[in-house]
XYZ file of N, CA and C in Angstrom:
282
model
N -40.042 -84.757 57.844
C -38.914 -84.672 56.468
C -39.828 -84.270 55.464
N -39.332 -83.714 54.270
C -39.835 -83.567 52.982
C -39.073 -84.318 52.627
N -39.304 -84.946 51.627
C -38.913 -85.979 50.558
C -38.177 -85.351 49.325
N -37.379 -85.593 48.983
C -36.294 -84.935 47.767
C -37.075 -85.034 46.435
N -38.150 -85.524 46.446
C -38.862 -86.021 45.078
C -39.986 -84.724 44.995
N -40.843 -84.413 46.596
C -41.726 -82.922 46.617
C -40.546 -81.611 46.503
N -39.401 -81.887 47.110
C -38.793 -80.510 46.873
C -38.334 -80.012 45.358
N -37.774 -81.726 45.080
C -37.550 -81.222 43.134
C -38.772 -80.456 42.708
N -39.895 -81.291 42.819
C -41.246 -80.714 42.441
C -41.254 -79.093 42.593
N -41.497 -78.720 43.789
C -41.608 -77.467 43.331
C -40.584 -76.360 43.114
N -39.168 -76.859 42.986
C -38.215 -76.384 41.998
C -38.707 -76.274 40.485
N -39.324 -77.060 40.210
C -39.707 -77.459 38.568
C -40.709 -76.330 38.632
N -41.962 -76.058 39.499
C -43.008 -74.835 39.641
C -42.430 -74.030 39.644
N -41.406 -73.731 40.298
C -41.264 -72.371 40.430
C -40.301 -71.834 39.305
N -39.699 -72.733 38.584
C -38.772 -72.605 37.708
C -39.882 -71.904 36.120
N -41.097 -72.781 36.650
C -41.879 -72.788 35.298
C -42.579 -71.138 35.420
N -42.655 -70.766 36.516
C -43.226 -69.566 36.987
C -42.414 -67.867 37.116
N -41.512 -68.361 36.686
C -40.168 -67.601 35.941
C -40.263 -67.166 34.625
N -40.228 -65.663 34.870
C -40.538 -65.344 33.347
C -39.365 -64.344 32.882
N -39.199 -63.618 33.745
C -38.255 -62.139 33.606
C -37.337 -62.096 34.815
N -36.478 -60.873 34.298
C -35.553 -60.376 35.670
C -35.682 -59.396 35.431
N -35.948 -58.199 36.201
C -36.034 -56.750 36.061
C -34.716 -55.913 36.576
N -34.121 -55.131 36.349
C -33.017 -54.415 36.663
C -33.456 -52.758 37.120
N -33.216 -52.569 38.329
C -33.123 -51.287 38.536
C -34.602 -50.725 38.376
N -35.340 -51.569 38.333
C -37.011 -51.202 38.172
C -37.680 -51.107 36.806
N -36.433 -50.979 35.991
C -37.205 -50.573 34.661
C -36.877 -51.496 33.575
N -35.350 -52.338 33.577
C -34.680 -52.931 32.763
C -35.506 -54.259 32.368
N -35.867 -54.703 31.370
C -36.399 -56.210 31.831
C -35.632 -57.209 30.719
N -35.165 -58.697 31.105
C -34.557 -59.518 30.488
C -35.404 -60.458 30.556
N -35.879 -61.325 29.267
C -36.770 -62.143 28.958
C -36.102 -63.313 28.289
N -34.636 -63.163 28.331
C -34.328 -64.144 27.445
C -33.006 -64.606 28.088
N -32.931 -65.883 28.905
C -31.715 -66.680 29.384
C -31.020 -67.488 29.033
N -29.724 -66.759 29.063
C -28.624 -67.704 28.426
C -28.768 -69.804 28.709
N -29.145 -69.567 30.084
C -29.842 -70.861 30.469
C -30.887 -70.682 31.865
N -31.850 -71.570 31.875
C -32.900 -71.354 32.970
C -33.208 -73.274 33.235
N -32.540 -73.336 34.455
C -32.106 -75.251 34.313
C -33.095 -75.562 35.778
N -33.284 -76.568 35.879
C -33.586 -77.236 37.572
C -32.677 -78.379 37.430
N -31.995 -78.351 38.594
C -30.642 -79.796 39.357
C -31.225 -80.191 40.480
N -31.882 -81.099 40.450
C -32.583 -81.561 41.878
C -33.552 -80.746 42.456
N -33.316 -79.755 43.384
C -34.217 -79.090 44.050
C -33.404 -77.470 43.816
N -32.519 -77.155 42.898
C -31.835 -75.805 42.683
C -32.705 -75.263 41.829
N -33.203 -74.318 41.526
C -33.402 -73.712 39.855
C -32.110 -72.508 39.716
N -31.989 -72.458 38.355
C -30.491 -71.722 38.116
C -31.278 -70.790 36.487
N -30.706 -69.497 36.872
C -30.771 -68.874 35.903
C -29.281 -67.983 35.343
N -29.328 -68.263 34.463
C -28.082 -67.317 33.520
C -28.639 -66.311 32.520
N -28.262 -65.083 32.781
C -28.668 -63.697 32.190
C -27.178 -62.887 31.955
N -27.306 -62.466 30.617
C -26.710 -61.453 30.411
C -26.947 -59.829 30.609
N -26.118 -59.156 31.206
C -26.662 -57.760 31.053
C -25.791 -56.881 30.366
N -26.476 -56.847 28.995
C -25.635 -55.744 28.765
C -25.219 -54.077 28.757
N -23.935 -54.029 28.661
C -23.265 -52.627 29.151
C -23.623 -51.441 28.262
N -24.110 -52.034 26.867
C -24.666 -51.102 25.950
C -26.015 -50.513 26.625
N -26.614 -50.865 27.620
C -27.974 -50.400 28.115
C -27.855 -49.828 29.698
N -26.852 -50.752 30.360
C -26.602 -50.637 31.609
C -25.526 -50.131 32.303
N -25.167 -49.213 33.030
C -23.521 -49.300 33.277
C -23.467 -49.298 35.022
N -25.055 -49.463 35.473
C -24.837 -49.734 37.224
C -25.801 -50.533 37.283
N -26.202 -51.803 38.209
C -26.927 -52.314 38.819
C -27.473 -51.924 40.023
N -28.361 -51.262 40.578
C -28.501 -51.114 42.036
C -29.766 -52.093 42.239
N -30.212 -52.962 41.526
C -31.786 -53.574 42.071
C -31.951 -54.752 41.226
N -31.932 -56.317 41.400
C -32.226 -57.311 40.641
C -33.407 -57.658 41.562
N -34.459 -57.951 40.448
C -35.742 -58.300 40.992
C -35.758 -59.807 39.709
N -36.542 -61.197 40.306
C -36.875 -62.056 39.063
C -38.634 -62.064 39.674
N -38.830 -62.287 38.239
C -40.281 -61.793 37.976
C -40.907 -63.212 37.502
N -42.536 -63.470 37.942
C -43.213 -64.599 37.448
C -44.327 -63.402 36.762
N -45.571 -64.074 36.058
C -46.211 -63.483 35.506
C -47.272 -62.686 36.314
N -47.473 -62.739 37.540
C -48.043 -62.418 38.415
C -47.532 -62.331 39.959
N -46.456 -62.760 39.785
C -45.415 -62.975 41.472
C -44.095 -62.687 40.978
N -43.800 -61.623 42.218
C -42.144 -61.134 42.439
C -41.743 -62.596 43.367
N -40.675 -62.982 42.505
C -39.963 -64.126 42.816
C -39.040 -63.602 44.331
N -38.288 -62.872 44.008
C -37.223 -62.234 44.941
C -36.941 -60.725 44.270
N -36.150 -59.896 45.464
C -35.806 -58.749 45.288
C -34.267 -58.737 45.910
N -33.885 -58.091 45.573
C -31.978 -57.558 46.197
C -31.533 -56.185 45.409
N -31.200 -55.543 46.501
C -30.688 -54.324 46.190
C -29.191 -55.170 46.121
N -28.420 -54.572 44.990
C -26.912 -54.879 44.609
C -26.281 -53.500 44.357
N -24.740 -53.631 44.210
C -24.624 -52.538 44.041
C -23.245 -52.932 42.753
N -23.601 -53.389 41.607
C -22.712 -53.886 40.462
C -22.364 -52.963 39.079
N -21.039 -52.529 38.928
C -20.596 -51.468 38.269
C -20.632 -52.574 36.657
N -21.590 -52.381 35.690
C -21.085 -52.928 34.241
C -20.271 -52.251 33.419
N -18.896 -52.871 33.212
C -18.268 -52.248 32.072
C -18.418 -52.870 31.190
N -18.253 -54.004 30.792
C -18.969 -54.887 29.564
C -19.932 -55.916 29.992
N -20.194 -56.311 28.980
C -21.613 -57.579 28.889
C -21.133 -58.163 29.968
N -22.142 -58.580 30.974
C -21.752 -59.509 32.319
C -23.035 -60.698 32.376
N -22.408 -62.055 32.277
C -23.344 -63.065 32.607
C -23.142 -62.760 33.878
N -24.603 -63.074 34.476
C -25.014 -62.983 36.066
C -25.780 -65.119 35.917
N -25.752 -64.699 37.647
C -26.134 -66.473 38.009
C -26.867 -65.996 39.022
N -28.318 -66.373 39.028
C -28.967 -66.260 40.171
C -29.607 -67.934 40.425
N -29.975 -67.855 41.242
C -30.070 -69.321 42.190
C -30.765 -69.773 43.053
N -31.862 -70.413 42.910
C -32.640 -70.449 43.993
C -32.889 -72.286 44.469
N -32.446 -72.136 45.588
C -32.882 -73.845 46.129
C -33.705 -74.111 46.796
N -34.670 -74.583 46.933
C -35.651 -75.128 47.754
C -35.145 -76.525 48.357
N -35.433 -76.137 50.016
C -34.897 -76.589 51.170
C -36.080 -76.585 52.226
N -36.055 -77.790 53.086
C -36.415 -77.893 54.250
C -35.868 -77.318 54.956
N -36.622 -76.322 56.250
C -36.023 -75.660 57.166
C -36.458 -75.959 58.142
N -35.701 -76.544 59.539
C -36.022 -77.079 60.540
C -35.782 -76.107 61.801
N -37.002 -76.685 62.700
C -36.782 -75.364 63.748
C -35.534 -75.978 64.983
């Protein structure tokens, strides 16, 4: 069993490493509406401006030297969108 305090510490470490979100491999977002840790969950809120992007096909969360996550999506952007990305640190048992 991993203690909750250790999971919380891992979430705080991950939060400190996230520096940007990259859309479609080229558009970088470095300003977050909110970037916070609650217990063992990291939450990122960011705005995708409709004036810059009309369709999001790839969302990557990045650190200075690592790629935290990458996912293919199909999100049309017709107005400024507030997006939420969450990462929950949890123990997995087999």
